[in-house]
Amino acid sequence: GFVVPAVGVGLAAAIGIAAYSYSVGASKEKAKKSSTPSKPTGPKVDVYFGSQTGTAEEFAKSLAKEGIKRNFDMRAVDLERFEGDDMPGQAAIFLVATYGEGDPTDNAKASYEWMKSEAKQGALEDMSFAVFGLGNTQYEHYNSVGKFYDSQCETLGGKRIVELGLGDDDQDIQEDFNNWLELLWPALDAHFGLESHDVADSGGVEYRLQVETYPTEKAARKLCGAGGVASSSAIDHQATVGMTVTCNRELYSPEAGRSC
């Protein structure tokens, strides 16, 4: 078999260091870039929440966070800030709870009254909408506010993106919400003419070691500088880790029939 000289072992270690250093440097650069999220370039969608105990607000924030991952320009907004007259060309998602005896929550009262008695016919004709109601079947007026927003948005000219979703706090409202989201995302993509896609976890930093082999010492040395690594801005010298060859032996055996 071919006997590797001592200098060859050193070169293999040096090449391993260079390859490892390059991978670490590139991975750190990738991680640095990914740590600063880019601004979504997709359609703008406001997620309004009408919440008394905080559940609708929590749902709105999680929905908006997921929307940003899908490249929607999405944010959670207190329903108290809803301005129907300023909605042309916008898309809105309403997560509204029914409070007390079928009443809107405190922060939803103004928009509720505007839709009920102040808005002019066609006021929302340029708006697309989706509604998820939060209620409890133990009460007589189950999800009456969610049903009101859904029907009134359509009455005022809005374009429904997906069917009304109803969550029952007497059962599993989180599961109800998750099931509705499975309908919402493809409906949003279809509404805006986007390709449906799954959102993958970006994960952490990936480290890889790649060892290159060369036919001669001269060819290998072209990669290595005086410091043992190639001179390149892509290499992070601070992350260079020395490697010690602890075993160098022939793996050939008569049973194997070949030399490794």
PDB file of C-alpha atoms in Angstrom:
ATOM      1  CA  GLY A   1       0.000   0.000   0.000  1.00  0.00           C
ATOM      2  CA  PHE A   2       0.975   3.632  -0.280  1.00  0.00           C
ATOM      3  CA  VAL A   3       2.877   4.888   2.762  1.00  0.00           C
ATOM      4  CA  VAL A   4       1.892   8.406   3.815  1.00  0.00           C
ATOM      5  CA  PRO A   5       4.987  10.384   4.864  1.00  0.00           C
ATOM      6  CA  ALA A   6       4.965  12.370   8.099  1.00  0.00           C
ATOM      7  CA  VAL A   7       4.667  15.656   6.237  1.00  0.00           C
ATOM      8  CA  GLY A   8       1.568  14.285   4.530  1.00  0.00           C
ATOM      9  CA  VAL A   9      -0.066  13.788   7.906  1.00  0.00           C
ATOM     10  CA  GLY A  10       0.747  17.372   8.811  1.00  0.00           C
ATOM     11  CA  LEU A  11      -0.723  18.597   5.560  1.00  0.00           C
ATOM     12  CA  ALA A  12      -3.898  16.601   6.109  1.00  0.00           C
ATOM     13  CA  ALA A  13      -4.261  18.221   9.512  1.00  0.00           C
ATOM     14  CA  ALA A  14      -3.575  21.656   8.048  1.00  0.00           C
ATOM     15  CA  ILE A  15      -6.083  21.121   5.273  1.00  0.00           C
ATOM     16  CA  GLY A  16      -8.608  19.924   7.835  1.00  0.00           C
ATOM     17  CA  ILE A  17      -8.014  23.112   9.840  1.00  0.00           C
ATOM     18  CA  ALA A  18      -8.489  25.270   6.775  1.00  0.00           C
ATOM     19  CA  ALA A  19     -11.688  23.512   5.761  1.00  0.00           C
ATOM     20  CA  TYR A  20     -13.051  23.640   9.306  1.00  0.00           C
ATOM     21  CA  SER A  21     -12.137  27.316   9.642  1.00  0.00           C
ATOM     22  CA  TYR A  22     -13.884  28.160   6.377  1.00  0.00           C
ATOM     23  CA  SER A  23     -17.051  26.337   7.453  1.00  0.00           C
ATOM     24  CA  VAL A  24     -17.109  28.028  10.856  1.00  0.00           C
ATOM     25  CA  GLY A  25     -16.463  31.450   9.344  1.00  0.00           C
ATOM     26  CA  ALA A  26     -19.128  31.034   6.682  1.00  0.00           C
ATOM     27  CA  SER A  27     -21.614  29.684   9.232  1.00  0.00           C
ATOM     28  CA  LYS A  28     -20.979  32.584  11.623  1.00  0.00           C
ATOM     29  CA  GLU A  29     -21.431  35.055   8.792  1.00  0.00           C
ATOM     30  CA  LYS A  30     -24.692  33.321   7.834  1.00  0.00           C
ATOM     31  CA  ALA A  31     -25.881  33.389  11.448  1.00  0.00           C
ATOM     32  CA  LYS A  32     -24.999  37.087  11.732  1.00  0.00           C
ATOM     33  CA  LYS A  33     -27.016  37.926   8.640  1.00  0.00           C
ATOM     34  CA  SER A  34     -29.993  35.828   9.740  1.00  0.00           C
ATOM     35  CA  SER A  35     -30.007  37.426  13.204  1.00  0.00           C
ATOM     36  CA  THR A  36     -31.322  40.620  11.633  1.00  0.00           C
ATOM     37  CA  PRO A  37     -34.682  39.723  10.076  1.00  0.00           C
ATOM     38  CA  SER A  38     -35.476  41.400   6.802  1.00  0.00           C
ATOM     39  CA  LYS A  39     -38.648  43.428   6.435  1.00  0.00           C
ATOM     40  CA  PRO A  40     -41.486  41.385   4.913  1.00  0.00           C
ATOM     41  CA  THR A  41     -42.196  42.295   1.305  1.00  0.00           C
ATOM     42  CA  GLY A  42     -45.583  40.587   0.997  1.00  0.00           C
ATOM     43  CA  PRO A  43     -49.121  42.016   1.284  1.00  0.00           C
ATOM     44  CA  LYS A  44     -50.002  44.186   4.280  1.00  0.00           C
ATOM     45  CA  VAL A  45     -52.475  42.549   6.658  1.00  0.00           C
ATOM     46  CA  ASP A  46     -53.527  43.991  10.018  1.00  0.00           C
ATOM     47  CA  VAL A  47     -54.669  41.545  12.719  1.00  0.00           C
ATOM     48  CA  TYR A  48     -57.159  43.346  14.975  1.00  0.00           C
ATOM     49  CA  PHE A  49     -58.006  41.902  18.370  1.00  0.00           C
ATOM     50  CA  GLY A  50     -60.996  42.590  20.577  1.00  0.00           C
ATOM     51  CA  SER A  51     -59.968  41.119  23.899  1.00  0.00           C
ATOM     52  CA  GLN A  52     -61.153  41.321  27.493  1.00  0.00           C
ATOM     53  CA  THR A  53     -59.074  38.643  29.197  1.00  0.00           C
ATOM     54  CA  GLY A  54     -56.116  38.567  26.797  1.00  0.00           C
ATOM     55  CA  THR A  55     -56.820  35.405  24.793  1.00  0.00           C
ATOM     56  CA  ALA A  56     -57.710  37.181  21.541  1.00  0.00           C
ATOM     57  CA  GLU A  57     -54.653  39.414  21.898  1.00  0.00           C
ATOM     58  CA  GLU A  58     -52.406  36.375  22.412  1.00  0.00           C
ATOM     59  CA  PHE A  59     -53.898  34.710  19.336  1.00  0.00           C
ATOM     60  CA  ALA A  60     -53.403  37.885  17.293  1.00  0.00           C
ATOM     61  CA  LYS A  61     -49.749  38.190  18.210  1.00  0.00           C
ATOM     62  CA  SER A  62     -49.009  34.543  17.412  1.00  0.00           C
ATOM     63  CA  LEU A  63     -50.872  34.853  14.106  1.00  0.00           C
ATOM     64  CA  ALA A  64     -48.938  37.985  13.133  1.00  0.00           C
ATOM     65  CA  LYS A  65     -45.623  36.341  14.050  1.00  0.00           C
ATOM     66  CA  GLU A  66     -46.447  33.384  11.824  1.00  0.00           C
ATOM     67  CA  GLY A  67     -47.558  35.724   9.054  1.00  0.00           C
ATOM     68  CA  ILE A  68     -44.200  37.509   9.076  1.00  0.00           C
ATOM     69  CA  LYS A  69     -42.457  34.143   8.651  1.00  0.00           C
ATOM     70  CA  ARG A  70     -44.631  33.692   5.558  1.00  0.00           C
ATOM     71  CA  ASN A  71     -43.465  37.101   4.268  1.00  0.00           C
ATOM     72  CA  PHE A  72     -46.740  38.925   4.990  1.00  0.00           C
ATOM     73  CA  ASP A  73     -46.390  42.475   6.296  1.00  0.00           C
ATOM     74  CA  MET A  74     -48.513  41.552   9.299  1.00  0.00           C
ATOM     75  CA  ARG A  75     -48.958  43.105  12.741  1.00  0.00           C
ATOM     76  CA  ALA A  76     -51.275  42.721  15.726  1.00  0.00           C
ATOM     77  CA  VAL A  77     -53.373  45.849  16.352  1.00  0.00           C
ATOM     78  CA  ASP A  78     -55.670  46.787  19.236  1.00  0.00           C
ATOM     79  CA  LEU A  79     -59.202  46.998  17.804  1.00  0.00           C
ATOM     80  CA  GLU A  80     -59.539  50.306  19.588  1.00  0.00           C
ATOM     81  CA  ARG A  81     -57.332  51.741  16.811  1.00  0.00           C
ATOM     82  CA  PHE A  82     -59.505  50.485  13.945  1.00  0.00           C
ATOM     83  CA  GLU A  83     -60.466  53.268  11.539  1.00  0.00           C
ATOM     84  CA  GLY A  84     -62.997  52.026   9.012  1.00  0.00           C
ATOM     85  CA  ASP A  85     -62.818  55.174   6.910  1.00  0.00           C
ATOM     86  CA  ASP A  86     -59.077  54.625   6.345  1.00  0.00           C
ATOM     87  CA  MET A  87     -59.299  51.008   5.162  1.00  0.00           C
ATOM     88  CA  PRO A  88     -59.269  51.199   1.328  1.00  0.00           C
ATOM     89  CA  GLY A  89     -56.849  48.754  -0.230  1.00  0.00           C
ATOM     90  CA  GLN A  90     -56.185  46.993   3.077  1.00  0.00           C
ATOM     91  CA  ALA A  91     -56.741  43.463   4.373  1.00  0.00           C
ATOM     92  CA  ALA A  92     -57.874  42.898   7.946  1.00  0.00           C
ATOM     93  CA  ILE A  93     -58.245  39.886  10.207  1.00  0.00           C
ATOM     94  CA  PHE A  94     -60.537  40.284  13.218  1.00  0.00           C
ATOM     95  CA  LEU A  95     -60.111  38.124  16.328  1.00  0.00           C
ATOM     96  CA  VAL A  96     -63.013  39.204  18.517  1.00  0.00           C
ATOM     97  CA  ALA A  97     -64.361  37.892  21.800  1.00  0.00           C
ATOM     98  CA  THR A  98     -67.956  37.991  22.972  1.00  0.00           C
ATOM     99  CA  TYR A  99     -68.203  39.427  26.464  1.00  0.00           C
ATOM    100  CA  GLY A 100     -70.982  39.281  29.067  1.00  0.00           C
ATOM    101  CA  GLU A 101     -74.449  39.027  27.559  1.00  0.00           C
ATOM    102  CA  GLY A 102     -73.377  39.069  23.927  1.00  0.00           C
ATOM    103  CA  ASP A 103     -71.509  42.384  24.152  1.00  0.00           C
ATOM    104  CA  PRO A 104     -68.267  43.465  22.446  1.00  0.00           C
ATOM    105  CA  THR A 105     -65.168  43.852  24.585  1.00  0.00           C
ATOM    106  CA  ASP A 106     -64.303  47.328  25.867  1.00  0.00           C
ATOM    107  CA  ASN A 107     -61.664  47.925  23.203  1.00  0.00           C
ATOM    108  CA  ALA A 108     -64.053  46.817  20.422  1.00  0.00           C
ATOM    109  CA  LYS A 109     -67.055  48.999  21.311  1.00  0.00           C
ATOM    110  CA  ALA A 110     -66.134  51.935  19.066  1.00  0.00           C
ATOM    111  CA  SER A 111     -65.643  49.830  15.922  1.00  0.00           C
ATOM    112  CA  TYR A 112     -68.732  47.782  16.776  1.00  0.00           C
ATOM    113  CA  GLU A 113     -70.905  50.906  16.962  1.00  0.00           C
ATOM    114  CA  TRP A 114     -69.318  52.322  13.794  1.00  0.00           C
ATOM    115  CA  MET A 115     -70.182  49.180  11.837  1.00  0.00           C
ATOM    116  CA  LYS A 116     -73.640  48.984  13.378  1.00  0.00           C
ATOM    117  CA  SER A 117     -74.903  52.516  12.882  1.00  0.00           C
ATOM    118  CA  GLU A 118     -72.332  54.980  11.530  1.00  0.00           C
ATOM    119  CA  ALA A 119     -70.675  53.345   8.515  1.00  0.00           C
ATOM    120  CA  LYS A 120     -72.040  54.241   5.109  1.00  0.00           C
ATOM    121  CA  GLN A 121     -73.029  51.622   2.569  1.00  0.00           C
ATOM    122  CA  GLY A 122     -69.936  50.366   0.733  1.00  0.00           C
ATOM    123  CA  ALA A 123     -67.589  51.758   3.382  1.00  0.00           C
ATOM    124  CA  LEU A 124     -65.492  48.568   3.313  1.00  0.00           C
ATOM    125  CA  GLU A 125     -65.784  47.685  -0.367  1.00  0.00           C
ATOM    126  CA  ASP A 126     -62.008  47.937  -0.846  1.00  0.00           C
ATOM    127  CA  MET A 127     -61.215  45.817   2.208  1.00  0.00           C
ATOM    128  CA  SER A 128     -60.648  42.065   2.383  1.00  0.00           C
ATOM    129  CA  PHE A 129     -61.439  40.431   5.716  1.00  0.00           C
ATOM    130  CA  ALA A 130     -61.426  37.272   7.813  1.00  0.00           C
ATOM    131  CA  VAL A 131     -63.003  36.789  11.240  1.00  0.00           C
ATOM    132  CA  PHE A 132     -62.429  34.404  14.123  1.00  0.00           C
ATOM    133  CA  GLY A 133     -64.778  34.680  17.089  1.00  0.00           C
ATOM    134  CA  LEU A 134     -63.968  33.684  20.654  1.00  0.00           C
ATOM    135  CA  GLY A 135     -66.941  32.593  22.754  1.00  0.00           C
ATOM    136  CA  ASN A 136     -68.357  29.991  25.095  1.00  0.00           C
ATOM    137  CA  THR A 137     -71.320  27.704  24.403  1.00  0.00           C
ATOM    138  CA  GLN A 138     -72.327  27.942  28.073  1.00  0.00           C
ATOM    139  CA  TYR A 139     -73.635  31.440  27.328  1.00  0.00           C
ATOM    140  CA  GLU A 140     -76.836  32.243  25.473  1.00  0.00           C
ATOM    141  CA  HIS A 141     -75.319  34.604  22.915  1.00  0.00           C
ATOM    142  CA  TYR A 142     -72.570  32.283  21.729  1.00  0.00           C
ATOM    143  CA  ASN A 143     -70.022  34.165  19.630  1.00  0.00           C
ATOM    144  CA  SER A 144     -72.535  36.841  18.696  1.00  0.00           C
ATOM    145  CA  VAL A 145     -69.809  39.484  18.276  1.00  0.00           C
ATOM    146  CA  GLY A 146     -67.719  37.327  15.923  1.00  0.00           C
ATOM    147  CA  LYS A 147     -70.826  36.606  13.853  1.00  0.00           C
ATOM    148  CA  PHE A 148     -71.664  40.327  13.800  1.00  0.00           C
ATOM    149  CA  TYR A 149     -68.235  41.371  12.485  1.00  0.00           C
ATOM    150  CA  ASP A 150     -68.293  38.686   9.825  1.00  0.00           C
ATOM    151  CA  SER A 151     -71.755  39.561   8.506  1.00  0.00           C
ATOM    152  CA  GLN A 152     -71.348  43.336   8.858  1.00  0.00           C
ATOM    153  CA  CYS A 153     -68.011  43.445   7.035  1.00  0.00           C
ATOM    154  CA  GLU A 154     -69.711  41.720   4.115  1.00  0.00           C
ATOM    155  CA  THR A 155     -72.744  44.003   4.318  1.00  0.00           C
ATOM    156  CA  LEU A 156     -70.479  47.035   4.097  1.00  0.00           C
ATOM    157  CA  GLY A 157     -68.853  45.690   0.941  1.00  0.00           C
ATOM    158  CA  GLY A 158     -65.865  43.765   2.303  1.00  0.00           C
ATOM    159  CA  LYS A 159     -64.534  40.679   0.508  1.00  0.00           C
ATOM    160  CA  ARG A 160     -64.395  37.573   2.683  1.00  0.00           C
ATOM    161  CA  ILE A 161     -61.060  35.724   2.532  1.00  0.00           C
ATOM    162  CA  VAL A 162     -62.111  32.634   4.476  1.00  0.00           C
ATOM    163  CA  GLU A 163     -65.220  31.435   6.266  1.00  0.00           C
ATOM    164  CA  LEU A 164     -65.949  32.595   9.803  1.00  0.00           C
ATOM    165  CA  GLY A 165     -64.143  30.625  12.488  1.00  0.00           C
ATOM    166  CA  LEU A 166     -65.722  30.057  15.902  1.00  0.00           C
ATOM    167  CA  GLY A 167     -63.790  29.122  19.017  1.00  0.00           C
ATOM    168  CA  ASP A 168     -65.485  27.561  22.034  1.00  0.00           C
ATOM    169  CA  ASP A 169     -63.771  28.229  25.354  1.00  0.00           C
ATOM    170  CA  ASP A 170     -65.953  25.565  26.975  1.00  0.00           C
ATOM    171  CA  GLN A 171     -64.122  22.943  24.898  1.00  0.00           C
ATOM    172  CA  ASP A 172     -60.699  23.567  23.336  1.00  0.00           C
ATOM    173  CA  ILE A 173     -60.520  27.073  21.894  1.00  0.00           C
ATOM    174  CA  GLN A 174     -56.836  26.698  21.032  1.00  0.00           C
ATOM    175  CA  GLU A 175     -57.591  23.687  18.847  1.00  0.00           C
ATOM    176  CA  ASP A 176     -60.489  25.571  17.230  1.00  0.00           C
ATOM    177  CA  PHE A 177     -58.114  28.421  16.411  1.00  0.00           C
ATOM    178  CA  ASN A 178     -55.421  26.100  15.035  1.00  0.00           C
ATOM    179  CA  ASN A 179     -57.965  24.367  12.805  1.00  0.00           C
ATOM    180  CA  TRP A 180     -59.114  27.738  11.456  1.00  0.00           C
ATOM    181  CA  LEU A 181     -55.516  28.761  10.744  1.00  0.00           C
ATOM    182  CA  GLU A 182     -55.127  25.688   8.550  1.00  0.00           C
ATOM    183  CA  LEU A 183     -57.876  27.175   6.380  1.00  0.00           C
ATOM    184  CA  LEU A 184     -56.685  30.775   6.650  1.00  0.00           C
ATOM    185  CA  TRP A 185     -53.134  30.428   5.301  1.00  0.00           C
ATOM    186  CA  PRO A 186     -53.975  28.781   1.964  1.00  0.00           C
ATOM    187  CA  ALA A 187     -56.960  31.151   1.615  1.00  0.00           C
ATOM    188  CA  LEU A 188     -54.665  34.166   2.090  1.00  0.00           C
ATOM    189  CA  ASP A 189     -52.210  32.804  -0.469  1.00  0.00           C
ATOM    190  CA  ALA A 190     -55.022  32.231  -2.963  1.00  0.00           C
ATOM    191  CA  HIS A 191     -56.574  35.642  -2.303  1.00  0.00           C
ATOM    192  CA  PHE A 192     -53.313  37.473  -3.003  1.00  0.00           C
ATOM    193  CA  GLY A 193     -52.218  35.147  -5.803  1.00  0.00           C
ATOM    194  CA  LEU A 194     -49.252  33.746  -3.880  1.00  0.00           C
ATOM    195  CA  GLU A 195     -47.771  30.269  -3.926  1.00  0.00           C
ATOM    196  CA  SER A 196     -48.650  28.209  -0.870  1.00  0.00           C
ATOM    197  CA  HIS A 197     -45.625  27.169   1.121  1.00  0.00           C
ATOM    198  CA  ASP A 198     -44.613  25.583   4.392  1.00  0.00           C
ATOM    199  CA  VAL A 199     -42.627  27.548   6.923  1.00  0.00           C
ATOM    200  CA  ALA A 200     -39.453  25.770   7.986  1.00  0.00           C
ATOM    201  CA  ASP A 201     -37.586  26.454  11.181  1.00  0.00           C
ATOM    202  CA  SER A 202     -34.395  28.346  10.378  1.00  0.00           C
ATOM    203  CA  GLY A 203     -32.551  26.290  13.029  1.00  0.00           C
ATOM    204  CA  GLY A 204     -29.156  27.168  14.437  1.00  0.00           C
ATOM    205  CA  VAL A 205     -25.620  27.404  13.113  1.00  0.00           C
ATOM    206  CA  GLU A 206     -24.471  24.456  11.045  1.00  0.00           C
ATOM    207  CA  TYR A 207     -20.860  23.284  11.350  1.00  0.00           C
ATOM    208  CA  ARG A 208     -19.299  20.980   8.786  1.00  0.00           C
ATOM    209  CA  LEU A 209     -15.829  19.514   8.368  1.00  0.00           C
ATOM    210  CA  GLN A 210     -14.637  18.825   4.846  1.00  0.00           C
ATOM    211  CA  VAL A 211     -11.224  17.254   4.202  1.00  0.00           C
ATOM    212  CA  GLU A 212      -9.810  17.554   0.695  1.00  0.00           C
ATOM    213  CA  THR A 213      -7.144  15.171  -0.644  1.00  0.00           C
ATOM    214  CA  TYR A 214      -4.365  16.184  -3.051  1.00  0.00           C
ATOM    215  CA  PRO A 215      -2.006  14.043  -5.186  1.00  0.00           C
ATOM    216  CA  THR A 216       1.164  15.830  -4.085  1.00  0.00           C
ATOM    217  CA  GLU A 217       2.518  17.936  -1.256  1.00  0.00           C
ATOM    218  CA  LYS A 218       3.048  20.842  -3.684  1.00  0.00           C
ATOM    219  CA  ALA A 219      -0.612  20.879  -4.679  1.00  0.00           C
ATOM    220  CA  ALA A 220      -1.709  20.830  -1.061  1.00  0.00           C
ATOM    221  CA  ARG A 221       0.638  23.657  -0.074  1.00  0.00           C
ATOM    222  CA  LYS A 222      -0.990  25.969  -2.597  1.00  0.00           C
ATOM    223  CA  LEU A 223      -3.964  26.082  -0.234  1.00  0.00           C
ATOM    224  CA  CYS A 224      -1.956  26.744   2.896  1.00  0.00           C
ATOM    225  CA  GLY A 225      -0.229  29.969   3.858  1.00  0.00           C
ATOM    226  CA  ALA A 226       2.477  30.468   6.438  1.00  0.00           C
ATOM    227  CA  GLY A 227      -0.099  30.366   9.229  1.00  0.00           C
ATOM    228  CA  GLY A 228      -1.513  27.031   8.142  1.00  0.00           C
ATOM    229  CA  VAL A 229      -4.709  28.441   6.565  1.00  0.00           C
ATOM    230  CA  ALA A 230      -5.450  30.021   3.231  1.00  0.00           C
ATOM    231  CA  SER A 231      -5.388  33.803   3.035  1.00  0.00           C
ATOM    232  CA  SER A 232      -9.052  34.636   2.499  1.00  0.00           C
ATOM    233  CA  SER A 233     -11.537  37.069   3.985  1.00  0.00           C
ATOM    234  CA  ALA A 234     -14.036  34.214   4.153  1.00  0.00           C
ATOM    235  CA  ILE A 235     -11.991  32.429   6.823  1.00  0.00           C
ATOM    236  CA  ASP A 236     -12.472  33.287  10.453  1.00  0.00           C
ATOM    237  CA  HIS A 237      -8.944  32.955  11.883  1.00  0.00           C
ATOM    238  CA  GLN A 238     -10.241  33.373  15.431  1.00  0.00           C
ATOM    239  CA  ALA A 239     -12.275  30.173  15.054  1.00  0.00           C
ATOM    240  CA  THR A 240      -9.309  28.071  13.861  1.00  0.00           C
ATOM    241  CA  VAL A 241      -8.974  24.934  15.936  1.00  0.00           C
ATOM    242  CA  GLY A 242      -5.791  22.859  15.936  1.00  0.00           C
ATOM    243  CA  MET A 243      -6.185  19.149  15.254  1.00  0.00           C
ATOM    244  CA  THR A 244      -3.854  16.386  16.423  1.00  0.00           C
ATOM    245  CA  VAL A 245      -3.541  13.122  14.502  1.00  0.00           C
ATOM    246  CA  THR A 246      -3.785  10.457  17.194  1.00  0.00           C
ATOM    247  CA  CYS A 247      -3.702   7.383  14.973  1.00  0.00           C
ATOM    248  CA  ASN A 248      -2.137   6.679  11.564  1.00  0.00           C
ATOM    249  CA  ARG A 249      -2.134   3.010  10.550  1.00  0.00           C
ATOM    250  CA  GLU A 250      -2.725   0.757   7.573  1.00  0.00           C
ATOM    251  CA  LEU A 251      -6.248  -0.621   7.488  1.00  0.00           C
ATOM    252  CA  TYR A 252      -5.464  -3.314   4.964  1.00  0.00           C
ATOM    253  CA  SER A 253      -6.219  -6.918   5.853  1.00  0.00           C
ATOM    254  CA  PRO A 254      -6.273 -10.039   3.706  1.00  0.00           C
ATOM    255  CA  GLU A 255      -9.999 -10.422   4.403  1.00  0.00           C
ATOM    256  CA  ALA A 256     -10.783  -6.913   3.129  1.00  0.00           C
ATOM    257  CA  GLY A 257      -9.000  -7.448  -0.152  1.00  0.00           C
ATOM    258  CA  ARG A 258      -8.023  -3.829  -0.573  1.00  0.00           C
ATOM    259  CA  SER A 259      -5.928  -1.054   0.952  1.00  0.00           C
ATOM    260  CA  CYS A 260      -7.562   1.978   2.596  1.00  0.00           C
TER     261      CYS A 260
END
